[in-house]
Coordinates of C-alpha atoms in Angstrom, one line a residue:
Chain A
M531 CA -0.3 0.3 0.3
I532 CA 2.7 2.1 0.0
R533 CA 2.7 4.4 -3.1
P534 CA 5.5 5.8 -5.0
Q535 CA 3.2 8.3 -6.6
S536 CA 2.4 9.7 -3.2
E537 CA 5.4 10.6 -2.6
T538 CA 7.1 11.9 -6.0
D539 CA 3.4 13.3 -6.5
P540 CA 2.4 15.1 -2.9
Q541 CA -0.7 17.0 -4.1
C542 CA -3.7 14.8 -4.7
T543 CA -6.2 14.8 -7.8
F544 CA -8.6 12.4 -9.3
E545 CA -6.2 11.1 -11.7
T546 CA -3.2 10.4 -8.9
M547 CA -6.2 8.4 -6.8
Y548 CA -7.2 6.4 -9.8
V549 CA -3.9 5.3 -10.7
A550 CA -3.0 4.4 -7.1
V551 CA -6.5 2.5 -6.9
M552 CA -5.9 0.2 -9.8
D553 CA -1.9 -0.3 -8.7
N554 CA -3.8 -1.8 -5.8
I555 CA -6.6 -3.8 -8.1
F556 CA -4.7 -4.8 -11.5
L557 CA -4.1 -8.1 -10.3
L558 CA -7.5 -9.0 -9.0
V559 CA -8.7 -7.9 -12.4
L560 CA -6.5 -10.1 -14.0
V561 CA -7.1 -13.4 -11.6
T562 CA -10.9 -12.6 -12.4
L563 CA -10.7 -12.3 -16.3
L564 CA -8.8 -15.6 -16.1
S565 CA -11.5 -17.2 -13.9
V566 CA -14.1 -16.1 -16.5
V567 CA -11.6 -17.2 -19.5
Q568 CA -12.0 -20.8 -17.8
N569 CA -15.8 -20.5 -17.0
V570 CA -16.1 -19.8 -20.7
F571 CA -14.1 -23.1 -21.3
F572 CA -16.4 -25.1 -18.7
A573 CA -19.3 -23.9 -20.0
L574 CA -18.4 -24.6 -24.0
K575 CA -17.3 -28.1 -22.9
V576 CA -20.7 -28.8 -21.6
E577 CA -22.5 -27.1 -24.8
K578 CA -20.4 -29.7 -26.8
E579 CA -21.0 -32.5 -25.3
C580 CA -24.4 -31.5 -25.6
T581 CA -24.9 -31.1 -29.3
G582 CA -22.4 -32.7 -30.5
Q583 CA -22.1 -36.6 -29.2
Q584 CA -24.1 -39.6 -30.7
P585 CA -27.0 -40.1 -28.6
K586 CA -26.1 -43.5 -27.1
H587 CA -23.7 -42.4 -24.3
N588 CA -24.3 -39.1 -24.8
S589 CA -26.5 -38.7 -21.5
A590 CA -24.2 -39.9 -18.5
A591 CA -21.6 -37.9 -19.9
F592 CA -23.6 -34.8 -20.2
E593 CA -24.6 -35.4 -16.6
R594 CA -21.3 -35.2 -15.6
L595 CA -20.2 -32.8 -17.5
S596 CA -23.1 -30.6 -16.4
C597 CA -22.9 -31.8 -12.7
A598 CA -19.3 -30.4 -12.2
N599 CA -19.8 -27.2 -14.1
R600 CA -22.5 -26.8 -11.6
N601 CA -20.4 -27.0 -8.1
C602 CA -18.5 -25.2 -10.0
M603 CA -20.5 -22.4 -11.0
D604 CA -22.4 -22.6 -7.5
T605 CA -19.1 -21.9 -5.9
Y606 CA -17.6 -19.0 -8.4
P607 CA -19.9 -16.0 -6.4
T608 CA -18.4 -17.0 -3.3
F609 CA -15.0 -17.7 -4.5
L610 CA -15.2 -13.6 -6.0
A611 CA -16.2 -12.1 -3.1
V612 CA -13.5 -13.5 -0.9
L613 CA -10.9 -12.8 -3.5
W614 CA -12.1 -9.3 -3.8
C615 CA -12.5 -8.4 -0.2
A616 CA -9.5 -10.3 0.7
G617 CA -7.1 -7.8 -2.0
I618 CA -8.8 -5.1 -0.9
C619 CA -8.5 -5.6 3.2
L620 CA -5.3 -7.1 3.1
S621 CA -2.9 -6.8 0.5
Q622 CA -3.6 -7.9 -3.4
A623 CA -0.3 -10.0 -4.1
P624 CA -0.9 -13.0 -2.2
A625 CA -5.1 -13.0 -2.5
A626 CA -4.2 -12.6 -6.5
F627 CA -2.2 -15.7 -5.5
A628 CA -4.7 -17.6 -4.2
G629 CA -7.2 -17.3 -6.7
I630 CA -4.6 -18.6 -9.2
I631 CA -3.9 -21.8 -7.3
Y632 CA -8.1 -21.8 -6.6
L633 CA -8.2 -21.8 -10.2
V634 CA -6.1 -24.3 -11.2
V635 CA -7.5 -26.5 -8.3
R636 CA -10.8 -26.1 -9.8
Q637 CA -9.2 -27.2 -13.4
K638 CA -8.1 -30.3 -11.8
Y639 CA -11.9 -31.0 -9.7
F640 CA -13.2 -30.3 -13.5
V641 CA -11.0 -32.5 -15.7
G642 CA -11.0 -35.2 -12.8
Y643 CA -14.4 -35.3 -12.2
L644 CA -15.9 -39.0 -12.3
G645 CA -19.3 -38.0 -11.5
Q646 CA -22.3 -40.0 -10.0
T647 CA -25.2 -38.0 -9.9
C648 CA -24.2 -37.1 -6.4
Q649 CA -20.6 -35.5 -6.5
S650 CA -18.1 -38.7 -6.0
T651 CA -14.4 -38.1 -5.5
P652 CA -13.4 -34.8 -5.8
G653 CA -15.8 -33.4 -3.0
F654 CA -18.3 -31.5 -3.6
L655 CA -16.7 -28.3 -2.4
F656 CA -13.2 -28.3 -3.6
G657 CA -10.6 -25.5 -2.7
K658 CA -11.9 -25.3 1.2
R659 CA -8.2 -24.5 1.8
I660 CA -7.9 -21.1 -0.3
L661 CA -11.5 -20.2 0.9
F662 CA -10.5 -20.5 3.8
F663 CA -6.8 -19.0 3.8
L664 CA -8.6 -15.2 2.1
S665 CA -11.6 -15.6 4.5
L666 CA -8.3 -15.5 7.1
M667 CA -7.2 -12.4 5.3
C668 CA -10.5 -10.3 5.5
V669 CA -10.7 -11.3 8.9
V670 CA -7.1 -10.2 9.9
G671 CA -7.6 -6.7 7.3
I672 CA -10.7 -6.0 9.0
I673 CA -9.1 -6.4 12.5
N674 CA -6.0 -4.2 11.9
H675 CA -7.8 -1.3 10.1
L676 CA -10.3 -1.3 13.7
M677 CA -7.2 -1.1 15.7
L678 CA -5.8 1.6 13.3
T679 CA -8.8 3.6 14.1
Y680 CA -9.2 2.7 17.7
G681 CA -6.1 2.0 18.7
G682 CA -3.9 3.7 16.7
S683 CA -1.4 1.6 16.1
D684 CA -1.1 0.1 12.3
Y685 CA 0.7 -3.4 12.3
K686 CA 0.0 -3.8 8.4
E687 CA 3.4 -4.2 7.2
Y688 CA 4.7 -6.8 9.3
I689 CA 0.9 -8.3 8.4
Q690 CA 1.3 -7.9 4.6
T691 CA 4.8 -9.8 4.7
I692 CA 3.6 -12.3 7.0
T693 CA 0.7 -12.8 4.4
K694 CA 2.8 -13.1 1.6
A695 CA 5.3 -15.7 3.4
A696 CA 2.4 -17.8 4.1
S697 CA 0.2 -17.8 0.9
T698 CA 3.0 -19.6 -0.2
L699 CA 1.9 -22.5 1.5
L700 CA -1.4 -23.3 -0.5
L701 CA 1.2 -24.9 -2.7
L702 CA 2.1 -27.4 -0.1
P703 CA -0.5 -30.3 -1.8
Chain B
M441 CA -20.2 9.4 5.0
I442 CA -18.9 12.7 7.5
R443 CA -14.9 11.3 8.1
P444 CA -13.6 12.4 11.5
Q445 CA -10.1 12.3 9.0
S446 CA -11.1 15.2 6.7
E447 CA -11.0 17.1 9.7
T448 CA -8.3 16.4 11.8
D449 CA -6.4 15.5 8.8
P450 CA -6.9 17.7 5.9
Q451 CA -4.2 17.2 3.7
C452 CA -5.2 13.9 1.7
T453 CA -3.0 10.9 0.5
F454 CA -3.1 7.7 0.0
E455 CA -3.7 6.3 3.4
T456 CA -5.9 8.6 4.6
M457 CA -8.2 7.9 1.5
Y458 CA -7.6 4.1 2.2
V459 CA -8.8 4.1 5.9
A460 CA -11.8 6.2 4.7
V461 CA -12.6 4.0 2.3
M462 CA -12.2 1.1 4.9
D463 CA -14.1 3.2 6.8
N464 CA -17.1 2.9 4.4
I465 CA -16.5 -1.2 3.8
F466 CA -15.9 -3.1 6.1
L467 CA -19.0 -3.5 7.3
L468 CA -20.3 -4.8 3.9
V469 CA -16.8 -7.3 4.0
L470 CA -18.1 -8.5 7.2
V471 CA -21.3 -9.2 6.0
T472 CA -20.1 -10.8 3.0
L473 CA -17.4 -13.0 4.9
L474 CA -20.6 -14.0 7.1
S475 CA -22.5 -14.8 4.0
V476 CA -19.6 -17.1 2.5
V477 CA -19.4 -19.2 5.6
Q478 CA -23.0 -20.0 5.6
N479 CA -22.2 -20.7 1.8
V480 CA -19.8 -23.0 3.0
F481 CA -22.2 -24.5 5.8
F482 CA -24.9 -25.1 3.0
A483 CA -22.4 -27.1 0.8
L484 CA -21.2 -29.4 3.7
K485 CA -24.7 -30.3 4.7
V486 CA -25.8 -31.1 0.9
E487 CA -21.8 -33.0 0.7
K488 CA -22.5 -35.2 4.5
E489 CA -25.6 -35.9 3.2
C490 CA -24.9 -37.3 -0.2
T491 CA -21.7 -39.3 0.9
G492 CA -22.8 -40.1 4.7
Q493 CA -26.5 -41.7 4.9
Q494 CA -27.7 -45.3 3.7
P495 CA -28.6 -45.4 0.4
K496 CA -32.6 -46.1 0.9
H497 CA -33.9 -42.5 1.7
N498 CA -30.6 -41.1 0.6
S499 CA -32.2 -39.7 -2.8
A500 CA -35.2 -37.7 -1.9
A501 CA -33.2 -36.2 1.4
F502 CA -30.4 -35.6 -0.9
E503 CA -32.8 -34.0 -3.7
R504 CA -34.4 -31.7 -1.4
L505 CA -30.9 -30.6 0.3
S506 CA -29.5 -29.8 -3.0
C507 CA -32.3 -28.3 -4.5
A508 CA -32.5 -25.8 -1.2
N509 CA -28.5 -25.5 -1.8
R510 CA -29.4 -24.3 -5.5
N511 CA -32.3 -21.7 -4.8
C512 CA -30.0 -20.2 -2.3
M513 CA -26.9 -19.7 -4.6
D514 CA -29.2 -18.8 -7.5
T515 CA -29.8 -15.4 -5.4
Y516 CA -26.2 -15.0 -3.9
P517 CA -25.1 -12.8 -6.5
T518 CA -28.3 -10.7 -6.6
F519 CA -28.1 -10.4 -2.6
L520 CA -24.1 -9.7 -3.1
A521 CA -24.8 -7.3 -6.0
V522 CA -27.8 -5.4 -4.8
L523 CA -26.0 -5.3 -1.1
W524 CA -22.6 -3.7 -2.5
C525 CA -24.7 -1.2 -4.8
A526 CA -26.9 -0.2 -1.7
G527 CA -23.9 0.2 0.9
I528 CA -21.7 1.9 -2.0
C529 CA -24.1 4.4 -3.4
L530 CA -26.0 5.3 0.0
S531 CA -24.8 4.0 3.7
Q532 CA -23.2 0.7 4.8
A533 CA -24.7 0.7 8.1
P534 CA -28.4 -0.1 7.0
A535 CA -27.4 -2.3 4.1
A536 CA -25.2 -4.5 6.3
F537 CA -28.0 -4.6 8.3
A538 CA -30.4 -5.6 6.0
G539 CA -27.9 -7.9 4.6
I540 CA -27.9 -10.1 7.7
I541 CA -31.6 -9.9 8.2
Y542 CA -31.4 -11.6 4.5
L543 CA -28.6 -14.4 5.7
V544 CA -31.1 -15.1 8.8
V545 CA -33.9 -15.1 6.5
R546 CA -32.0 -17.8 3.8
Q547 CA -30.9 -19.5 7.2
K548 CA -34.7 -20.2 8.2
Y549 CA -35.7 -21.0 4.1
F550 CA -32.5 -23.8 4.4
V551 CA -33.5 -25.3 7.6
G552 CA -37.4 -25.4 7.2
Y553 CA -37.3 -26.6 3.4
L554 CA -39.5 -29.3 3.0
G555 CA -39.2 -29.4 -0.5
Q556 CA -41.3 -31.4 -3.2
T557 CA -38.8 -30.9 -6.8
C558 CA -40.8 -27.7 -7.3
Q559 CA -39.8 -25.5 -4.2
S560 CA -43.1 -25.7 -1.9
T561 CA -43.8 -23.7 0.7
P562 CA -41.0 -21.2 1.7
G563 CA -41.2 -20.4 -1.9
F564 CA -39.0 -19.9 -4.5
L565 CA -37.7 -16.7 -3.9
F566 CA -37.5 -15.4 -0.3
G567 CA -36.3 -12.5 0.8
K568 CA -37.7 -10.2 -1.5
R569 CA -38.5 -7.7 0.9
I570 CA -35.2 -6.9 1.6
L571 CA -33.7 -7.1 -2.0
F572 CA -36.5 -4.7 -2.4
F573 CA -35.4 -2.4 0.3
L574 CA -31.8 -2.7 -0.9
S575 CA -32.7 -2.0 -4.7
L576 CA -34.6 1.0 -3.0
M577 CA -31.4 2.3 -1.4
C578 CA -29.3 1.8 -4.6
V579 CA -32.1 4.1 -6.7
V580 CA -32.4 6.7 -3.7
G581 CA -28.8 7.0 -3.6
I582 CA -28.3 7.4 -7.4
I583 CA -31.3 9.9 -7.6
N584 CA -29.3 11.9 -4.6
H585 CA -26.4 11.8 -6.8
L586 CA -27.6 12.8 -9.8
M587 CA -29.5 16.0 -8.2
L588 CA -26.4 16.2 -6.2
T589 CA -24.5 16.8 -9.8
Y590 CA -26.7 18.8 -11.7
G591 CA -29.0 20.4 -8.8
G592 CA -26.1 21.2 -6.4
S593 CA -28.5 20.2 -3.6
D594 CA -27.7 17.3 -1.2
Y595 CA -29.9 15.6 0.9
K596 CA -28.2 12.5 2.0
E597 CA -27.7 13.6 5.7
Y598 CA -31.5 13.3 5.7
I599 CA -32.2 10.2 3.2
Q600 CA -29.8 8.2 5.5
T601 CA -31.2 9.4 8.8
I602 CA -34.6 8.1 7.1
T603 CA -33.0 4.8 6.0
K604 CA -31.2 4.1 9.3
A605 CA -34.9 4.4 10.7
A606 CA -36.6 2.5 7.5
S607 CA -34.2 -0.3 8.2
T608 CA -35.9 -1.6 11.2
L609 CA -38.9 -2.2 9.5
L610 CA -37.5 -5.0 7.6
L611 CA -37.6 -6.7 11.4
L612 CA -41.3 -6.7 11.3
P613 CA -42.3 -10.3 10.4
Chain C
M541 CA -12.1 10.3 -16.0
I542 CA -12.0 13.7 -16.2
R543 CA -13.4 15.5 -13.4
P544 CA -14.8 19.0 -13.4
Q545 CA -14.8 18.8 -9.8
S546 CA -11.1 18.8 -9.8
E547 CA -10.5 22.1 -11.5
T548 CA -13.3 23.8 -9.8
D549 CA -12.3 22.5 -6.3
P550 CA -8.7 21.8 -6.5
Q551 CA -8.4 20.8 -2.9
C552 CA -9.3 16.9 -2.3
T553 CA -11.5 16.0 0.8
F554 CA -12.9 12.9 0.9
E555 CA -16.6 14.4 -0.2
T556 CA -15.3 14.9 -3.4
M557 CA -13.1 12.2 -4.1
Y558 CA -16.8 10.1 -3.2
V559 CA -18.7 12.2 -5.7
A560 CA -16.0 11.6 -8.4
V561 CA -15.9 7.7 -7.6
M562 CA -19.9 8.0 -8.0
D563 CA -19.9 9.8 -11.1
N564 CA -17.8 6.8 -12.2
I565 CA -20.2 3.9 -11.2
F566 CA -23.4 5.3 -11.4
L567 CA -24.1 4.1 -14.8
L568 CA -22.6 0.2 -13.8
V569 CA -24.7 0.4 -10.8
L570 CA -27.9 1.1 -12.8
V571 CA -27.1 -1.8 -15.2
T572 CA -26.6 -3.9 -12.3
L573 CA -30.0 -2.7 -10.7
L574 CA -31.5 -3.7 -13.6
S575 CA -30.2 -6.6 -13.9
V576 CA -31.1 -7.7 -10.5
V577 CA -34.9 -6.7 -11.5
Q578 CA -34.7 -9.2 -14.5
N579 CA -33.4 -12.1 -12.3
V580 CA -36.3 -11.6 -10.0
F581 CA -38.7 -11.3 -12.9
F582 CA -37.0 -14.4 -14.1
A583 CA -37.3 -16.4 -10.6
L584 CA -41.2 -14.8 -10.3
K585 CA -41.8 -16.6 -13.4
V586 CA -40.3 -19.9 -12.4
E587 CA -42.2 -20.1 -9.2
K588 CA -46.1 -19.1 -11.3
E589 CA -45.2 -21.6 -13.4
C590 CA -44.2 -24.5 -10.2
T591 CA -47.0 -23.7 -8.2
G592 CA -50.4 -21.9 -10.5
Q593 CA -50.7 -24.3 -13.6
Q594 CA -52.6 -27.7 -13.4
P595 CA -50.3 -30.6 -13.0
K596 CA -50.5 -32.3 -16.1
H597 CA -48.4 -30.0 -19.0
N598 CA -46.3 -29.0 -15.7
S599 CA -43.5 -30.9 -15.5
A600 CA -42.8 -30.2 -19.1
A601 CA -42.8 -26.3 -19.0
F602 CA -41.7 -26.0 -15.6
E603 CA -38.5 -28.1 -16.4
R604 CA -38.3 -25.7 -19.5
L605 CA -38.3 -22.6 -17.5
S606 CA -36.4 -23.9 -14.3
C607 CA -33.7 -24.7 -16.9
A608 CA -33.4 -21.7 -18.8
N609 CA -33.6 -20.1 -15.7
R610 CA -30.5 -21.6 -14.3
N611 CA -28.3 -20.9 -17.8
C612 CA -29.0 -17.6 -17.0
M613 CA -28.2 -17.5 -13.2
D614 CA -25.0 -20.0 -14.1
T615 CA -23.3 -16.9 -16.2
Y616 CA -24.6 -14.3 -14.1
P617 CA -21.6 -13.7 -11.7
T618 CA -19.5 -14.1 -14.6
F619 CA -21.3 -11.0 -16.5
L620 CA -21.3 -9.3 -13.5
A621 CA -17.5 -9.4 -12.9
V622 CA -16.2 -8.1 -16.8
L623 CA -19.0 -5.5 -16.5
W624 CA -17.7 -4.1 -13.4
C625 CA -14.0 -4.7 -14.2
A626 CA -14.7 -3.1 -17.5
G627 CA -16.2 -0.3 -16.3
I628 CA -13.2 0.4 -13.4
C629 CA -10.5 -0.6 -15.4
L630 CA -11.6 1.7 -18.4
S631 CA -14.5 3.4 -19.2
Q632 CA -18.0 2.9 -17.4
A633 CA -20.2 4.2 -20.9
P634 CA -19.3 1.5 -23.1
A635 CA -19.4 -1.0 -20.3
A636 CA -22.9 0.1 -19.2
F637 CA -24.1 0.3 -23.4
A638 CA -22.7 -3.4 -23.7
G639 CA -24.4 -4.6 -20.5
I640 CA -27.8 -3.5 -21.4
I641 CA -27.0 -5.3 -24.4
Y642 CA -26.3 -8.6 -22.7
L643 CA -30.0 -7.7 -20.1
V644 CA -31.9 -7.5 -23.8
V645 CA -29.7 -10.7 -25.4
R646 CA -30.7 -12.7 -21.6
Q647 CA -34.2 -11.9 -22.1
K648 CA -34.9 -12.8 -25.6
Y649 CA -32.7 -16.0 -24.2
F650 CA -35.4 -16.5 -21.6
V651 CA -38.5 -15.5 -23.4
G652 CA -37.4 -17.9 -26.8
Y653 CA -36.2 -20.5 -24.8
L654 CA -37.6 -23.6 -26.5
G655 CA -35.6 -26.1 -24.1
Q656 CA -35.1 -29.7 -24.1
T657 CA -33.4 -31.0 -21.1
C658 CA -30.2 -30.5 -22.9
Q659 CA -29.8 -27.0 -24.0
S660 CA -31.0 -26.9 -27.8
T661 CA -31.5 -23.9 -30.2
P662 CA -30.5 -20.6 -28.4
G663 CA -27.2 -22.0 -27.4
F664 CA -26.0 -22.9 -23.7
L665 CA -24.0 -19.6 -23.3
F666 CA -24.9 -16.7 -24.6
G667 CA -23.8 -13.1 -25.5
K668 CA -20.3 -14.3 -25.8
R669 CA -19.6 -11.0 -28.1
I670 CA -20.7 -9.2 -25.2
L671 CA -18.3 -10.9 -23.0
F672 CA -15.6 -10.9 -25.0
F673 CA -15.9 -7.2 -25.8
L674 CA -15.9 -6.8 -21.9
S675 CA -13.0 -8.6 -21.1
L676 CA -11.1 -7.2 -24.0
M677 CA -12.3 -3.6 -22.3
C678 CA -10.5 -4.9 -19.1
V679 CA -7.3 -6.2 -21.0
V680 CA -7.0 -3.1 -22.9
G681 CA -7.4 -1.3 -19.5
I682 CA -5.1 -3.4 -17.6
I683 CA -2.3 -2.9 -20.4
N684 CA -2.9 0.7 -20.7
H685 CA -2.3 1.5 -16.5
L686 CA 1.0 -0.9 -16.8
M687 CA 2.4 1.4 -19.8
L688 CA 1.4 4.0 -17.5
T689 CA 3.3 3.1 -14.6
Y690 CA 6.0 1.5 -16.6
G691 CA 6.3 3.2 -20.1
G692 CA 5.1 6.8 -18.6
S693 CA 2.5 7.1 -21.7
D694 CA -1.0 7.5 -21.4
Y695 CA -3.3 6.5 -24.4
K696 CA -6.4 6.3 -22.1
E697 CA -8.6 9.9 -24.0
Y698 CA -7.8 7.6 -27.4
I699 CA -8.2 4.2 -26.1
Q700 CA -12.1 5.9 -24.8
T701 CA -13.1 7.1 -27.6
I702 CA -12.5 3.5 -29.6
T703 CA -14.3 2.0 -27.2
K704 CA -17.2 4.1 -27.1
A705 CA -17.1 4.0 -30.6
A706 CA -16.6 0.3 -30.9
S707 CA -19.4 -0.3 -28.2
T708 CA -22.0 0.2 -31.2
L709 CA -20.8 -2.6 -33.1
L710 CA -22.6 -4.5 -30.1
L711 CA -25.5 -3.7 -32.0
L712 CA -25.5 -5.3 -35.1
P713 CA -27.1 -8.3 -35.1

């Protein structure tokens, strides 16, 4: 959150503010765009399965893909919400990193889905650890904000360093 | 929207702006986090029902829970969108209050769901009144913004007071 | 992004910043509200079909409407995400315009849905062109931001003019 702009350009207009805001969200926007591309990829997979195949074994495969897609879509707003809240409340780099790992996990989930009608092997709710990490980031960010407002002490620098280190733990399988 | 910061600290850097922005959204972030926890709770319930039970009466109960979960998830992005728009356009405290009531209604809906294949007793779309209230807040906020821009008059203080009073009406059953 | 406020009122408080931010998002909020109204309209249609009709041909029609509604809801978070990212990263007017066209396309999709169990005529994923346009706006906005940060050149004015012109191309059938 340390802005070079505020040092070189101490007077503050809407333009400099806008640049500072963009600096703090453009990684989140990139991750959001990637997730949108993935969503479209999933939807096209389902559509192709639905229209293109011979009607014999169509139904089961379509059912599977549709179910995987629905599970992914059901958790998508939740993911977006915690991603953006964590990025805004605390720090965008670890949040975006966790977001990218979530997208990788989701890709694996979709591809590896073996699918009976109720979601068998890979679990109904994937990426719990990542969602938990992002939620924790939000909570820490809010607690820090409240401490700053009512107590006057700001540990944001330390917290951001710890968060960056902790986000690499998400790489553990 | 009256910031103590802007009085005690008249020069404006990115830091003070960031604190001011956080002041105006942290309740919304908290409600969003609560809703995420609730989403995860719903998903775990469905997953438990899906895997844990004996296969006899599994199907009907799973169908019910899955249907309730889907209805909740279908309206979730709508809820998040109006919650944040209302909180940003007008005032965060009544928006967050309405959001918490929405979460309580959703919990009741999920627990009390009796569920045939099409959504019987508690209605397909719950919390209409709360969504309507939040939408109204957005509209009022935008109208006030346009009046401020083109007419020069700012009734925000009055509107916020009225909104806070009106939000208690949501407690009526 | 040129603010009259910053010329008439060069010192910058939270109030003027708030007005400037509202100036840059109120069209997005309006489109979001419209989409929420449409969502509620869809949900009420499904609910009416579910409860009101005679039980004979109820099931097929309900299945169709429910499927159309689910397809609309599945892409809704994706739409909201690219709409807001495009509006914030680049320019709100073309983004809001594209958003309104998307809502029209969605209305046509919902009404014209003929629906077998897998989504027949109007396609599973509608409005691809609009989502692509909005994603492109995000990418262009981020590239421009990076060029501004690392290269010092700002083409935002030109890009916004081009975007406004390009957004009219979405009107082509």
